[in-house]
CSV table of C-alpha atoms and ligand atoms in Angstrom, one decimal:
chain,number,residue,atom,x,y,z
A,1,UNK,CA,0.0,0.0,0.0
A,2,UNK,CA,2.9,2.4,0.7
A,3,UNK,CA,5.6,3.4,-1.7
A,4,UNK,CA,8.7,4.6,0.2
A,5,UNK,CA,11.1,6.8,-1.8
A,6,UNK,CA,14.6,7.2,-0.2
A,7,UNK,CA,16.3,10.1,-1.9
A,8,UNK,CA,19.9,9.2,-1.1
A,9,UNK,CA,21.8,12.2,-2.2
A,10,UNK,CA,25.0,11.3,-4.1
A,11,UNK,CA,24.5,7.5,-4.0
A,12,UNK,CA,26.9,6.6,-6.7
A,13,UNK,CA,26.2,3.7,-9.1
A,14,UNK,CA,29.9,3.0,-9.6
A,15,UNK,CA,30.6,3.0,-5.9
A,16,UNK,CA,27.7,0.6,-5.2
A,17,UNK,CA,29.6,-1.8,-7.5
A,18,UNK,CA,33.0,-0.9,-6.2
A,19,UNK,CA,32.0,-1.5,-2.6
A,20,UNK,CA,29.9,-4.5,-3.7
A,21,UNK,CA,26.9,-3.6,-1.5
A,22,UNK,CA,23.8,-5.8,-1.9
A,23,UNK,CA,21.8,-3.5,0.3
A,24,UNK,CA,21.5,-1.0,-2.5
A,25,UNK,CA,20.5,-3.7,-5.1
A,26,UNK,CA,16.8,-4.4,-4.8
A,27,UNK,CA,14.9,-6.4,-7.4
A,28,UNK,CA,15.8,-3.9,-10.2
A,29,UNK,CA,18.7,-1.5,-10.4
A,30,UNK,CA,20.1,0.9,-12.9
A,31,UNK,CA,22.3,3.9,-13.5
A,32,UNK,CA,20.1,6.9,-14.0
A,33,UNK,CA,20.3,9.7,-16.5
A,34,UNK,CA,20.5,13.0,-14.6
A,35,UNK,CA,21.2,16.6,-15.8
A,36,UNK,CA,22.9,19.9,-15.1
A,37,UNK,CA,21.2,23.1,-15.7
A,38,UNK,CA,22.5,26.1,-13.7
A,39,UNK,CA,26.0,24.6,-13.4
A,40,UNK,CA,28.2,22.2,-15.2
A,41,UNK,CA,27.6,19.4,-12.6
A,42,UNK,CA,24.2,18.2,-11.4
A,43,UNK,CA,22.9,20.7,-8.8
A,44,UNK,CA,21.2,19.0,-5.9
A,45,UNK,CA,18.0,21.2,-5.4
A,46,UNK,CA,17.3,21.4,-9.2
A,47,UNK,CA,17.5,17.6,-9.6
A,48,UNK,CA,15.3,16.7,-6.6
A,49,UNK,CA,12.7,19.3,-7.6
A,50,UNK,CA,12.6,17.7,-11.1
A,51,UNK,CA,12.3,14.2,-9.5
A,52,UNK,CA,9.3,15.3,-7.5
A,53,UNK,CA,7.5,17.2,-10.3
A,54,UNK,CA,8.7,15.6,-13.5
A,55,UNK,CA,9.4,19.2,-14.7
A,56,UNK,CA,12.4,21.1,-16.1
A,57,UNK,CA,14.0,23.6,-13.6
A,58,UNK,CA,12.6,26.5,-15.7
A,59,UNK,CA,9.1,25.1,-15.0
A,60,UNK,CA,9.5,24.0,-11.3
A,61,UNK,CA,11.4,27.2,-10.5
A,62,UNK,CA,14.0,25.7,-8.1
A,63,UNK,CA,17.2,26.7,-9.8
A,64,UNK,CA,20.0,29.2,-10.0
A,65,UNK,CA,23.2,29.9,-8.2
A,66,UNK,CA,21.5,31.7,-5.3
A,67,UNK,CA,20.6,28.3,-3.8
A,68,UNK,CA,24.1,27.6,-2.7
A,69,UNK,CA,23.5,25.6,0.5
A,70,UNK,CA,24.7,22.3,-0.7
A,71,UNK,CA,27.1,22.7,-3.5
A,72,UNK,CA,29.3,25.5,-2.5
A,73,UNK,CA,32.7,25.3,-4.3
A,74,UNK,CA,34.6,26.8,-1.4
A,75,UNK,CA,33.0,24.3,0.9
A,76,UNK,CA,34.1,21.5,-1.4
A,77,UNK,CA,37.6,22.9,-1.3
A,78,UNK,CA,37.5,23.1,2.5
A,79,UNK,CA,36.2,19.6,3.0
A,80,UNK,CA,38.7,18.2,0.6
A,81,UNK,CA,41.8,19.8,2.2
A,82,UNK,CA,40.9,20.6,5.8
A,83,UNK,CA,41.6,17.1,7.0
A,84,UNK,CA,45.2,17.4,5.8
A,85,UNK,CA,45.8,20.7,7.5
A,86,UNK,CA,47.5,21.2,10.8
A,87,UNK,CA,45.0,22.0,13.6
A,88,UNK,CA,45.6,25.8,13.7
A,89,UNK,CA,45.1,26.2,10.0
A,90,UNK,CA,41.8,24.3,10.0
A,91,UNK,CA,40.2,26.9,12.2
A,92,UNK,CA,41.3,29.7,9.8
A,93,UNK,CA,39.9,27.8,6.8
A,94,UNK,CA,36.6,27.3,8.6
A,95,UNK,CA,36.4,31.0,9.3
A,96,UNK,CA,37.1,31.7,5.7
A,97,UNK,CA,34.2,29.4,4.7
A,98,UNK,CA,32.0,31.1,7.2
A,99,UNK,CA,32.8,34.6,5.9
A,100,UNK,CA,32.5,33.6,2.2
A,101,UNK,CA,29.1,31.9,2.6
A,102,UNK,CA,27.8,34.5,4.9
A,103,UNK,CA,24.0,34.5,5.5
A,104,UNK,CA,22.8,31.2,4.2
A,105,UNK,CA,20.2,31.5,1.6
A,106,UNK,CA,17.2,29.2,1.8
A,107,UNK,CA,16.4,26.9,-1.1
A,108,UNK,CA,13.4,27.9,-3.0
A,109,UNK,CA,10.2,25.8,-3.0
A,110,UNK,CA,8.3,24.8,-6.1
A,111,UNK,CA,4.6,25.8,-6.3
A,112,UNK,CA,4.0,23.1,-8.9
A,113,UNK,CA,2.2,19.8,-8.2
A,114,UNK,CA,4.6,17.1,-6.8
A,115,UNK,CA,4.3,13.3,-6.5
A,116,UNK,CA,3.5,13.9,-2.8
A,117,UNK,CA,0.4,16.0,-3.5
A,118,UNK,CA,-2.0,13.1,-3.3
A,119,UNK,CA,-4.2,11.4,-0.8
A,120,UNK,CA,-1.9,9.9,1.8
A,121,UNK,CA,1.2,11.5,0.4
A,122,UNK,CA,3.9,12.6,2.9
A,123,UNK,CA,7.3,14.1,2.5
A,124,UNK,CA,10.1,15.0,4.8
A,125,UNK,CA,13.1,17.2,4.0
A,126,UNK,CA,13.0,17.2,0.2
A,127,UNK,CA,15.0,20.0,-1.5
A,128,UNK,CA,12.7,22.3,-3.4
A,129,UNK,CA,9.6,20.6,-2.0
A,130,UNK,CA,9.5,20.0,1.8
A,131,UNK,CA,10.9,21.4,5.0
A,132,UNK,CA,14.7,22.0,4.7
A,133,UNK,CA,15.5,21.9,8.4
A,134,UNK,CA,17.2,18.5,8.2
A,135,UNK,CA,19.3,19.6,5.3
A,136,UNK,CA,20.3,22.6,7.2
A,137,UNK,CA,21.6,20.4,9.9
A,138,UNK,CA,23.6,18.3,7.4
A,139,UNK,CA,25.0,21.5,5.9
A,140,UNK,CA,26.0,22.8,9.3
A,141,UNK,CA,27.9,19.6,9.9
A,142,UNK,CA,29.7,19.9,6.6
A,143,UNK,CA,30.8,23.4,7.6
A,144,UNK,CA,31.6,22.3,11.2
A,145,UNK,CA,33.8,19.5,10.0
A,146,UNK,CA,36.0,21.9,8.1
A,147,UNK,CA,36.2,24.0,11.3
A,148,UNK,CA,36.5,22.5,14.7
A,149,UNK,CA,34.7,19.2,15.1
A,150,UNK,CA,36.4,15.8,15.1
A,151,UNK,CA,35.8,13.0,12.8
A,152,UNK,CA,34.1,11.2,15.6
A,153,UNK,CA,31.6,14.0,16.2
A,154,UNK,CA,31.0,14.4,12.4
A,155,UNK,CA,30.1,10.8,11.9
A,156,UNK,CA,28.1,10.5,15.1
A,157,UNK,CA,25.9,13.5,14.2
A,158,UNK,CA,25.7,12.7,10.5
A,159,UNK,CA,24.6,9.1,11.0
A,160,UNK,CA,22.4,10.2,13.9
A,161,UNK,CA,20.4,12.4,11.6
A,162,UNK,CA,20.4,9.7,9.0
A,163,UNK,CA,18.9,7.3,11.5
A,164,UNK,CA,16.1,9.7,12.3
A,165,UNK,CA,15.2,10.0,8.6
A,166,UNK,CA,15.2,6.3,8.0
A,167,UNK,CA,13.3,5.7,11.2
A,168,UNK,CA,10.6,8.2,9.9
A,169,UNK,CA,10.4,6.3,6.6
A,170,UNK,CA,9.9,3.0,8.5
A,171,UNK,CA,7.2,4.4,10.7
A,172,UNK,CA,5.2,5.6,7.7
A,173,UNK,CA,4.7,1.9,6.8
A,174,UNK,CA,2.4,1.7,9.8
A,175,UNK,CA,0.1,4.4,8.6
A,176,UNK,CA,-2.4,5.1,5.8
A,177,UNK,CA,0.3,6.5,3.5
A,178,UNK,CA,0.3,6.1,-0.2
A,179,UNK,CA,3.8,7.6,-0.9
A,180,UNK,CA,6.4,8.7,1.7
A,181,UNK,CA,9.5,10.5,0.5
A,182,UNK,CA,12.6,11.6,2.5
A,183,UNK,CA,15.8,13.2,1.4
A,184,UNK,CA,19.0,11.9,3.1
A,185,UNK,CA,22.1,13.9,2.7
A,186,UNK,CA,24.5,11.5,4.4
A,187,UNK,CA,26.3,10.1,1.4
A,188,UNK,CA,26.8,13.5,-0.1
A,189,UNK,CA,28.3,14.9,3.1
A,190,UNK,CA,30.5,11.9,3.6
A,191,UNK,CA,31.5,11.8,-0.1
A,192,UNK,CA,32.8,15.4,0.1
A,193,UNK,CA,34.6,14.7,3.4
A,194,UNK,CA,36.0,11.3,2.4
A,195,UNK,CA,36.6,11.6,-1.3
A,196,UNK,CA,40.2,10.5,-0.7
A,197,UNK,CA,39.6,8.1,2.1
A,198,UNK,CA,38.2,4.8,0.7
A,199,UNK,CA,37.9,3.0,4.0
A,200,UNK,CA,36.0,5.8,5.7
A,201,UNK,CA,33.6,6.3,2.8
A,202,UNK,CA,33.0,2.5,2.5
A,203,UNK,CA,32.1,2.5,6.2
A,204,UNK,CA,29.5,5.2,5.8
A,205,UNK,CA,28.1,3.4,2.7
A,206,UNK,CA,27.8,0.2,4.7
A,207,UNK,CA,26.0,2.0,7.6
A,208,UNK,CA,23.5,3.6,5.2
A,209,UNK,CA,23.1,0.2,3.5
A,210,UNK,CA,22.2,-1.2,6.9
A,211,UNK,CA,19.5,1.4,7.3
A,212,UNK,CA,18.1,0.4,3.8
A,213,UNK,CA,18.1,-3.2,4.9
A,214,UNK,CA,15.9,-2.3,7.9
A,215,UNK,CA,13.4,-0.4,5.7
A,216,UNK,CA,13.3,-3.3,3.2
A,217,UNK,CA,12.7,-5.8,5.9
A,218,UNK,CA,9.8,-3.8,7.3
A,219,UNK,CA,8.0,-3.7,3.9
A,220,UNK,CA,4.6,-5.5,3.8
A,221,UNK,CA,3.6,-7.5,0.8
A,222,UNK,CA,1.9,-4.5,-0.8
A,223,UNK,CA,4.6,-2.0,0.0
A,224,UNK,CA,7.4,-1.0,-2.4
A,225,UNK,CA,10.7,0.8,-2.0
A,226,UNK,CA,12.6,3.1,-4.4
A,227,UNK,CA,16.1,4.2,-3.8
A,228,UNK,CA,17.2,7.1,-5.9
A,229,UNK,CA,20.1,9.6,-6.2
A,230,UNK,CA,20.5,12.9,-8.0
A,231,UNK,CA,24.2,12.3,-9.0
A,232,UNK,CA,27.2,10.4,-7.7
A,233,UNK,CA,30.5,11.5,-6.2
A,234,UNK,CA,34.0,11.4,-7.8
A,235,UNK,CA,36.7,9.9,-5.5
A,236,UNK,CA,40.4,9.6,-5.6
A,237,UNK,CA,40.3,5.8,-5.4
A,238,UNK,CA,37.7,4.9,-8.1
A,239,UNK,CA,39.4,4.1,-11.4
A,240,UNK,CA,36.7,5.7,-13.6
A,241,UNK,CA,37.4,9.1,-11.8
A,242,UNK,CA,41.1,9.2,-12.8
A,243,UNK,CA,42.0,12.7,-13.8
A,244,UNK,CA,38.8,14.2,-12.3
A,245,UNK,CA,38.5,16.3,-9.2
A,246,UNK,CA,37.7,14.1,-6.1
A,247,UNK,CA,34.6,15.4,-4.3
A,248,UNK,CA,33.0,16.8,-7.5
A,249,UNK,CA,29.6,15.3,-8.5
A,250,UNK,CA,29.8,12.4,-10.9
A,251,UNK,CA,27.1,11.6,-13.5
A,252,UNK,CA,26.6,8.1,-12.0
A,253,UNK,CA,23.1,8.7,-10.5
A,254,UNK,CA,21.4,5.5,-9.4
A,255,UNK,CA,18.1,3.9,-8.8
A,256,UNK,CA,17.0,0.6,-7.4
A,257,UNK,CA,13.5,-0.6,-6.6
A,258,UNK,CA,11.6,-3.6,-5.3
A,259,UNK,CA,9.4,-3.5,-8.4
A,260,UNK,CA,10.2,-5.2,-11.8
A,261,UNK,CA,10.9,-1.8,-13.4
A,262,UNK,CA,12.9,1.1,-12.2
A,263,UNK,CA,13.1,4.7,-13.6
A,264,UNK,CA,16.3,5.3,-15.6
A,265,UNK,CA,16.0,9.1,-16.0
A,266,UNK,CA,15.3,11.6,-13.3
A,267,UNK,CA,12.7,13.2,-15.5
A,268,UNK,CA,10.7,9.9,-15.6
A,269,UNK,CA,10.4,9.4,-11.8
A,270,UNK,CA,7.2,11.3,-11.3
A,271,UNK,CA,5.4,9.2,-14.0
A,272,UNK,CA,6.9,6.1,-12.5
A,273,UNK,CA,5.5,7.0,-9.1
A,274,UNK,CA,2.1,7.7,-10.6
A,275,UNK,CA,2.1,4.2,-12.1
A,276,UNK,CA,3.2,2.5,-8.9
A,277,UNK,CA,1.4,4.3,-6.1
A,278,UNK,CA,-1.8,2.6,-4.8
A,279,UNK,CA,-4.6,4.8,-3.5
A,280,UNK,CA,-5.5,5.0,0.1
A,281,UNK,CA,-9.0,5.6,1.5
A,282,UNK,CA,-9.9,9.3,1.9
A,283,UNK,CA,-9.1,10.7,5.3
A,284,UNK,CA,-12.3,10.8,7.4
A,285,UNK,CA,-10.7,13.3,9.6
A,286,UNK,CA,-11.5,11.7,13.0
A,287,UNK,CA,-10.7,14.5,15.5
A,288,UNK,CA,-8.6,13.8,18.5
A,289,UNK,CA,-10.1,15.1,21.8
A,290,UNK,CA,-7.0,16.7,23.4
A,291,UNK,CA,-7.9,17.7,27.0
A,292,UNK,CA,-6.7,21.3,26.9
A,293,UNK,CA,-7.5,21.9,30.5
A,294,UNK,CA,-4.9,19.4,31.5
A,295,UNK,CA,-2.3,21.0,29.2
A,296,UNK,CA,-3.0,24.4,30.8
A,297,UNK,CA,-2.7,23.0,34.3
A,298,UNK,CA,0.7,21.6,33.3
A,299,UNK,CA,1.8,24.9,31.8
A,300,UNK,CA,2.2,23.4,28.3
A,301,UNK,CA,-0.1,26.0,26.8
A,302,UNK,CA,-1.2,29.5,27.9
B,401,ZN,ZN1,23.1,16.1,-4.4
């Protein structure tokens, strides 16, 4: 009854093979055609808004270089080199990043119909579509790791956020939900931080794969799961990326699904969702009788 869509930012088709991870190989898997519009690499908010609407950036309106939260070139530079710097230089670089990015601009939100605008459709943290608070946290972590937090803190907080997002997706399977989508920034953040550290990136892939296993195991007979990315991530250790800049976005976007077919172009996902979503009964809007007097007595409300 429920289709769960895990928007796994930067999940790389080549690295799924390189790391040989079955967790990301559901019944059908494929490399996915993605695109670049405002930049010469796929740009996260643009692609996810296209996935959700089936529309071109010019039509869904989430585009442009103003939405710089995820793909800031200076941040990529910082995350690539900060780990190699002596402790005192890392702080300076972090300050530089902070000054250059300044006040963070919020990503725009499309006003066009999305795949989640249907009876029983729910979405959490989807660039260009849903609440961006989770993404803000991932972004803050990416900046923080170039400044003053340790690898231990970075991984603990990044995977902690990831666990919340996967836990939410799993919970949706217990409700009258037709389609549940959540964007997970973990592999993008880890990919930038560990583009030259194969063991560290493999470990994060394995952790995220473990979360995918848990969702897959929780699916009922009528539920389906789609894993999807907007682009991949070039690394220093993957042969196909020789001569490319590690930590830049690769064209190896990826999809895998529990169904017999899987979308192979980011522009086709919305149609694919329309074909695979099953309806849920209209919400009868049973009201919950919350005893407001009690809440007032406890000081929870005025
Ligand atoms: Zn992305």
